[in-house]
Short mmCIF file of C-alpha atoms in Angstrom, two decimals:
data_model
loop_
_atom_site.label_atom_id
_atom_site.label_comp_id
_atom_site.label_asym_id
_atom_site.label_seq_id
_atom_site.Cartn_x
_atom_site.Cartn_y
_atom_site.Cartn_z
CA MET K 197 0.00 0.00 0.00
CA THR K 198 1.35 3.43 -0.92
CA LYS K 199 1.93 5.71 2.03
CA ARG K 200 0.83 9.35 1.79
CA SER K 201 3.04 12.14 3.03
CA PRO K 202 1.86 14.39 5.87
CA MET K 203 1.38 17.18 3.31
CA ALA K 204 -0.91 14.95 1.20
CA TRP K 205 -3.03 14.10 4.23
CA LEU K 206 -3.26 17.78 5.10
CA LEU K 207 -4.54 18.58 1.60
CA VAL K 208 -7.16 15.81 1.81
CA LEU K 209 -8.30 17.16 5.18
CA LEU K 210 -8.58 20.72 3.90
CA VAL K 211 -10.55 19.67 0.82
CA THR K 212 -12.93 17.59 2.96
CA LEU K 213 -13.48 20.39 5.46
CA GLY K 214 -14.08 22.82 2.62
CA ALA K 215 -16.68 20.57 1.03
CA VAL K 216 -18.49 20.06 4.34
CA GLY K 217 -18.42 23.78 5.05
CA SER K 218 -19.80 24.56 1.61
CA LEU K 219 -22.60 22.02 2.06
CA ARG K 220 -23.51 23.43 5.46
CA ALA K 221 -23.50 26.96 4.06
CA GLN K 222 -25.88 25.87 1.30
CA GLU K 223 -28.15 24.17 3.82
CA ALA K 224 -28.13 27.24 6.04
CA THR K 225 -28.89 29.73 3.24
CA PRO K 226 -32.60 30.56 3.43
CA GLU K 227 -34.71 30.63 0.31
CA PRO K 228 -35.49 34.14 -0.91
CA PRO K 229 -38.87 35.35 0.38
CA ARG K 230 -41.94 34.91 -1.80
CA THR K 231 -43.56 38.33 -1.94
CA LEU K 232 -46.98 39.49 -3.06
CA ARG K 233 -46.94 43.21 -3.90
CA GLY K 234 -44.30 43.73 -1.22
CA VAL K 235 -45.83 41.42 1.40
CA ASP K 236 -43.68 38.47 2.52
CA VAL K 237 -46.04 35.53 1.98
CA ASN K 238 -44.02 33.31 4.32
CA SER K 239 -44.60 35.73 7.20
CA LEU K 240 -48.39 35.93 6.95
CA SER K 241 -49.92 35.24 10.36
CA ALA K 242 -53.68 35.19 9.80
CA THR K 243 -53.98 34.16 6.15
CA ASP K 244 -53.97 30.63 4.76
CA VAL K 245 -51.45 29.99 1.98
CA LEU K 246 -52.52 27.20 -0.38
CA VAL K 247 -51.20 25.66 -3.60
CA PRO K 248 -52.94 24.17 -6.65
CA GLU K 249 -53.23 20.39 -6.78
CA VAL K 250 -53.35 19.49 -10.48
CA LEU K 251 -56.09 16.96 -11.27
CA SER K 252 -55.84 17.03 -15.05
CA VAL K 253 -54.11 18.95 -17.82
CA ARG K 254 -55.93 20.01 -21.00
CA GLU K 255 -54.86 21.78 -24.16
CA HIS K 256 -55.27 25.55 -24.41
CA SER K 257 -54.93 27.67 -27.52
CA THR K 258 -51.67 29.61 -27.63
CA THR K 259 -53.47 32.30 -29.65
CA ALA K 260 -55.50 33.17 -26.54
CA TYR K 261 -54.14 36.10 -24.54
CA THR K 262 -56.53 35.13 -21.76
CA GLN K 263 -58.29 37.97 -19.96
CA GLY K 264 -61.51 36.35 -18.74
CA LEU K 265 -62.66 32.74 -18.28
CA ILE K 266 -66.06 31.26 -17.37
CA LEU K 267 -67.40 27.70 -17.21
CA HIS K 268 -71.10 27.28 -17.99
CA ALA K 269 -73.05 24.15 -18.91
CA GLY K 270 -69.87 22.21 -19.66
CA LEU K 271 -68.36 24.87 -21.94
CA LEU K 272 -65.74 27.53 -21.39
CA TYR K 273 -66.29 31.11 -22.45
CA GLU K 274 -63.07 33.05 -22.87
CA SER K 275 -62.22 36.68 -23.48
CA THR K 276 -58.84 37.23 -25.15
CA GLY K 277 -56.98 40.51 -25.43
CA GLN K 278 -54.51 42.55 -27.50
CA ARG K 279 -55.52 45.15 -30.05
CA GLY K 280 -56.19 43.57 -33.40
CA ALA K 281 -56.45 40.11 -31.79
CA SER K 282 -59.20 40.46 -29.16
CA THR K 283 -61.94 37.84 -29.27
CA LEU K 284 -64.86 36.25 -27.46
CA ARG K 285 -64.69 32.45 -27.65
CA GLU K 286 -66.66 29.35 -26.78
CA VAL K 287 -64.23 26.53 -25.99
CA ASP K 288 -64.49 22.79 -25.41
CA PRO K 289 -62.63 22.32 -22.09
CA ALA K 290 -61.87 18.67 -22.83
CA SER K 291 -59.99 19.27 -26.07
CA GLY K 292 -59.24 23.00 -26.04
CA ALA K 293 -60.96 23.35 -29.41
CA VAL K 294 -62.47 26.76 -30.16
CA LEU K 295 -66.10 26.09 -31.09
CA ARG K 296 -67.18 29.66 -31.82
CA GLN K 297 -65.41 32.99 -31.97
CA VAL K 298 -66.23 36.65 -32.45
CA ASN K 299 -63.45 39.09 -33.33
CA LEU K 300 -63.60 42.54 -31.78
CA PRO K 301 -62.85 45.75 -33.70
CA ASP K 302 -59.09 46.26 -33.96
CA GLN K 303 -59.07 49.32 -31.71
CA LEU K 304 -60.56 47.41 -28.75
CA PHE K 305 -58.48 45.49 -26.22
CA ALA K 306 -60.75 42.91 -24.56
CA GLU K 307 -60.53 42.21 -20.84
CA GLY K 308 -62.70 40.48 -18.20
CA LEU K 309 -65.86 38.47 -18.84
CA ALA K 310 -69.03 37.73 -16.87
CA LEU K 311 -72.22 35.77 -17.54
CA VAL K 312 -75.49 37.36 -16.44
CA GLY K 313 -78.45 35.17 -17.30
CA ASP K 314 -78.17 34.57 -21.03
CA ARG K 315 -75.87 37.54 -21.63
CA LEU K 316 -72.09 37.65 -21.70
CA ILE K 317 -70.55 40.96 -20.64
CA GLN K 318 -67.04 41.70 -21.88
CA LEU K 319 -64.88 44.56 -20.65
CA THR K 320 -62.38 46.59 -22.65
CA TRP K 321 -59.11 47.83 -21.22
CA THR K 322 -58.96 51.58 -21.95
CA SER K 323 -61.97 52.19 -24.21
CA GLY K 324 -64.50 52.36 -21.37
CA ILE K 325 -66.93 50.05 -23.16
CA ALA K 326 -68.74 47.03 -21.73
CA ARG K 327 -70.05 44.83 -24.55
CA TYR K 328 -73.21 42.75 -23.99
CA TYR K 329 -73.63 39.60 -26.12
CA ASP K 330 -76.31 36.95 -26.46
CA ARG K 331 -74.62 33.79 -25.15
CA GLU K 332 -76.33 31.44 -27.59
CA THR K 333 -75.71 33.45 -30.77
CA PHE K 334 -72.76 35.71 -29.84
CA VAL K 335 -74.74 38.60 -31.34
CA LEU K 336 -73.73 41.96 -29.86
CA LEU K 337 -76.80 43.32 -28.07
CA ALA K 338 -75.62 46.54 -26.45
CA GLU K 339 -72.69 48.57 -25.21
CA GLU K 340 -72.49 50.45 -21.92
CA ARG K 341 -69.94 53.13 -21.05
CA TYR K 342 -67.85 53.38 -17.88
CA GLY K 343 -64.99 55.51 -16.62
CA GLY K 344 -61.45 54.31 -16.08
CA GLN K 345 -59.89 51.02 -17.09
CA GLY K 346 -61.48 47.58 -17.24
CA TRP K 347 -59.54 44.52 -16.03
CA GLY K 348 -61.50 41.72 -14.32
CA LEU K 349 -65.23 41.02 -14.07
CA CYS K 350 -67.55 38.48 -12.44
CA TYR K 351 -71.22 38.17 -11.46
CA ASP K 352 -72.49 36.78 -8.16
CA ALA K 353 -76.21 36.51 -9.09
CA GLU K 354 -76.84 39.98 -7.62
CA VAL K 355 -74.21 42.46 -8.83
CA LEU K 356 -71.13 42.68 -11.00
CA TRP K 357 -67.69 42.90 -9.40
CA MET K 358 -64.97 44.63 -11.40
CA THR K 359 -61.27 45.46 -11.11
CA ASP K 360 -59.23 48.15 -12.84
CA GLY K 361 -55.68 47.12 -11.88
CA SER K 362 -55.75 49.02 -8.60
CA SER K 363 -56.47 47.75 -5.08
CA THR K 364 -60.15 48.71 -5.38
CA LEU K 365 -63.17 46.59 -6.23
CA PHE K 366 -66.01 48.24 -8.17
CA ILE K 367 -69.56 46.97 -7.60
CA ARG K 368 -71.84 47.60 -10.57
CA ASP K 369 -75.44 47.10 -11.62
CA ALA K 370 -75.59 44.14 -14.00
CA ARG K 371 -78.24 45.69 -16.25
CA THR K 372 -77.11 49.29 -16.56
CA PHE K 373 -73.44 48.92 -15.53
CA ASP K 374 -73.93 51.86 -13.16
CA LEU K 375 -71.39 52.08 -10.34
CA LEU K 376 -73.02 51.22 -7.00
CA GLU K 377 -70.12 51.04 -4.56
CA THR K 378 -66.36 50.61 -4.22
CA ARG K 379 -64.40 48.48 -1.77
CA PRO K 380 -60.66 48.49 -0.95
CA VAL K 381 -58.77 45.17 -0.94
CA THR K 382 -56.16 44.50 1.74
CA LEU K 383 -53.93 41.67 2.92
CA GLU K 384 -53.39 41.86 6.68
CA GLY K 385 -53.73 45.63 6.43
CA THR K 386 -51.68 46.18 3.25
CA PRO K 387 -53.50 47.29 0.06
CA ILE K 388 -53.00 44.80 -2.78
CA ASP K 389 -53.14 46.26 -6.27
CA ARG K 390 -52.90 44.82 -9.79
CA LEU K 391 -56.05 42.79 -9.15
CA ASN K 392 -56.91 41.30 -12.53
CA GLU K 393 -59.19 38.45 -13.65
CA LEU K 394 -62.04 37.69 -11.23
CA GLU K 395 -64.19 34.68 -10.38
CA CYS K 396 -67.20 34.90 -8.05
CA VAL K 397 -67.56 31.86 -5.76
CA GLY K 398 -70.10 32.10 -2.94
CA GLU K 399 -69.15 34.82 -0.48
CA HIS K 400 -65.70 35.24 -2.02
CA LEU K 401 -63.94 36.56 -5.09
CA TYR K 402 -60.86 34.89 -6.53
CA ALA K 403 -58.50 37.27 -8.30
CA ASN K 404 -55.32 36.86 -10.31
CA VAL K 405 -52.66 39.37 -9.28
CA TYR K 406 -51.12 40.61 -12.52
CA GLN K 407 -47.46 39.81 -13.17
CA SER K 408 -47.37 37.34 -10.32
CA ASP K 409 -47.93 33.65 -9.66
CA TYR K 410 -50.54 34.41 -7.01
CA ILE K 411 -54.30 34.14 -6.78
CA VAL K 412 -56.02 35.77 -3.81
CA ARG K 413 -59.37 34.96 -2.22
CA ILE K 414 -61.22 38.09 -1.14
CA GLU K 415 -64.12 38.32 1.30
CA LYS K 416 -66.81 40.23 -0.56
CA SER K 417 -68.23 41.80 2.60
CA THR K 418 -64.94 43.30 3.82
CA GLY K 419 -62.46 43.32 0.94
CA GLU K 420 -59.99 41.45 3.15
CA ILE K 421 -57.88 38.71 1.56
CA ASP K 422 -58.28 35.54 3.63
CA GLN K 423 -56.44 33.10 1.36
CA VAL K 424 -53.40 33.32 -0.88
CA ILE K 425 -52.81 30.64 -3.52
CA ASP K 426 -49.17 30.32 -4.56
CA ALA K 427 -49.38 28.87 -8.07
CA ILE K 428 -45.72 29.11 -9.06
CA SER K 429 -45.66 25.32 -9.47
CA LEU K 430 -47.81 25.65 -12.60
CA TRP K 431 -45.08 27.74 -14.23
CA GLU K 432 -42.07 25.86 -12.85
CA GLN K 433 -43.29 22.26 -12.90
CA GLU K 434 -46.32 21.92 -15.19
CA LEU K 435 -44.97 23.94 -18.12
CA SER K 436 -41.93 22.46 -19.80
CA ALA K 437 -38.73 24.44 -20.32
CA ALA K 438 -39.55 24.69 -24.02
CA GLU K 439 -43.07 25.96 -23.27
CA ARG K 440 -41.74 28.55 -20.84
CA ALA K 441 -39.16 29.69 -23.38
CA ASP K 442 -41.99 30.62 -25.76
CA LEU K 443 -43.58 32.93 -23.16
CA GLU K 444 -42.57 36.40 -22.00
CA PRO K 445 -42.41 35.89 -18.20
CA ARG K 446 -43.41 39.45 -17.24
CA ASP K 447 -46.43 39.63 -19.53
CA GLU K 448 -47.65 36.19 -20.61
CA VAL K 449 -48.49 35.27 -17.05
CA LEU K 450 -50.99 33.25 -15.06
CA ASN K 451 -54.47 34.65 -15.80
CA GLY K 452 -57.87 33.02 -16.07
CA ILE K 453 -59.94 31.42 -13.30
CA ALA K 454 -63.11 29.41 -13.95
CA TRP K 455 -65.08 27.70 -11.17
CA ASP K 456 -66.87 24.38 -11.75
CA PRO K 457 -69.50 24.25 -8.98
CA GLU K 458 -70.69 20.76 -9.88
CA ASN K 459 -67.26 19.18 -9.33
CA GLU K 460 -65.91 21.85 -6.97
CA VAL K 461 -62.75 22.41 -9.01
CA PHE K 462 -61.13 25.36 -10.72
CA TYR K 463 -59.75 25.71 -14.23
CA LEU K 464 -56.64 27.87 -14.49
CA THR K 465 -54.54 29.02 -17.43
CA GLY K 466 -52.38 31.92 -18.55
CA LYS K 467 -51.92 34.37 -21.39
CA HIS K 468 -50.84 32.35 -24.45
CA TRP K 469 -50.25 29.31 -22.23
CA PRO K 470 -50.51 25.96 -24.05
CA LYS K 471 -52.21 24.25 -21.11
CA LEU K 472 -55.40 24.50 -19.06
CA PHE K 473 -55.23 23.01 -15.55
CA GLU K 474 -58.05 21.45 -13.57
CA VAL K 475 -57.10 22.03 -9.94
CA ARG K 476 -58.11 22.11 -6.31
CA PHE K 477 -56.51 24.45 -3.81
CA VAL K 478 -54.89 22.50 -0.96
CA ALA K 479 -52.42 22.97 1.88
CA PRO K 480 -48.78 22.70 0.71
#
């Protein structure tokens, strides 16, 4: 057996200690905080933080810059944005096939979508126009004017709830679109802005937070966020590296929430995302 010199043993010892020290340093380095509009999600004391559990994955058209999403009678209704590419669509959720489509005038940038009886109401971003369609025919029935920007929209069987990218909810009359009331949205006392696509579910609203991986659940009566859903796993784990490479990460983000009350699941997607996810929100 070859004997090692004292110097050789010293080098082995130093290398070993260095490797162990490096490993311990890596183990001791905390993960960077996950923040929601400046709030450290890991430090929330009174708010549940959940994650999406993926039940199934469906195809989703990559031509859809998703702004609004509704499930009704087994079909998805989707509002897609961008000037010159804005549409209203009826989609088969099983296959992702677009069954019907109406193209908006090129100057309009479509936004949120709500179903009120047999009428679909589609917002526009900066044009101040709410477009009312017949759901069965997609015929445009009327247009109502409003001030400010239009982002998200949902209907709770009584009133419309609307966002404009701020931390304020706007409550509107479903027939006339008149503004009835406003309500601030806060997370443990901090206003949360960039509220985008909305879904009305019972006594709560679910909202995408634009340019983030978060969905928040808002108590309608108070405007307080009582649940935060951290959906970064959809981007990091459910979309492949090649699929992510085709998306602009600051713009083509998570957006689109549709509630299936019969099965008590949500459908989630993103702007130009190739996939639609059937999920439940569960503890991590």
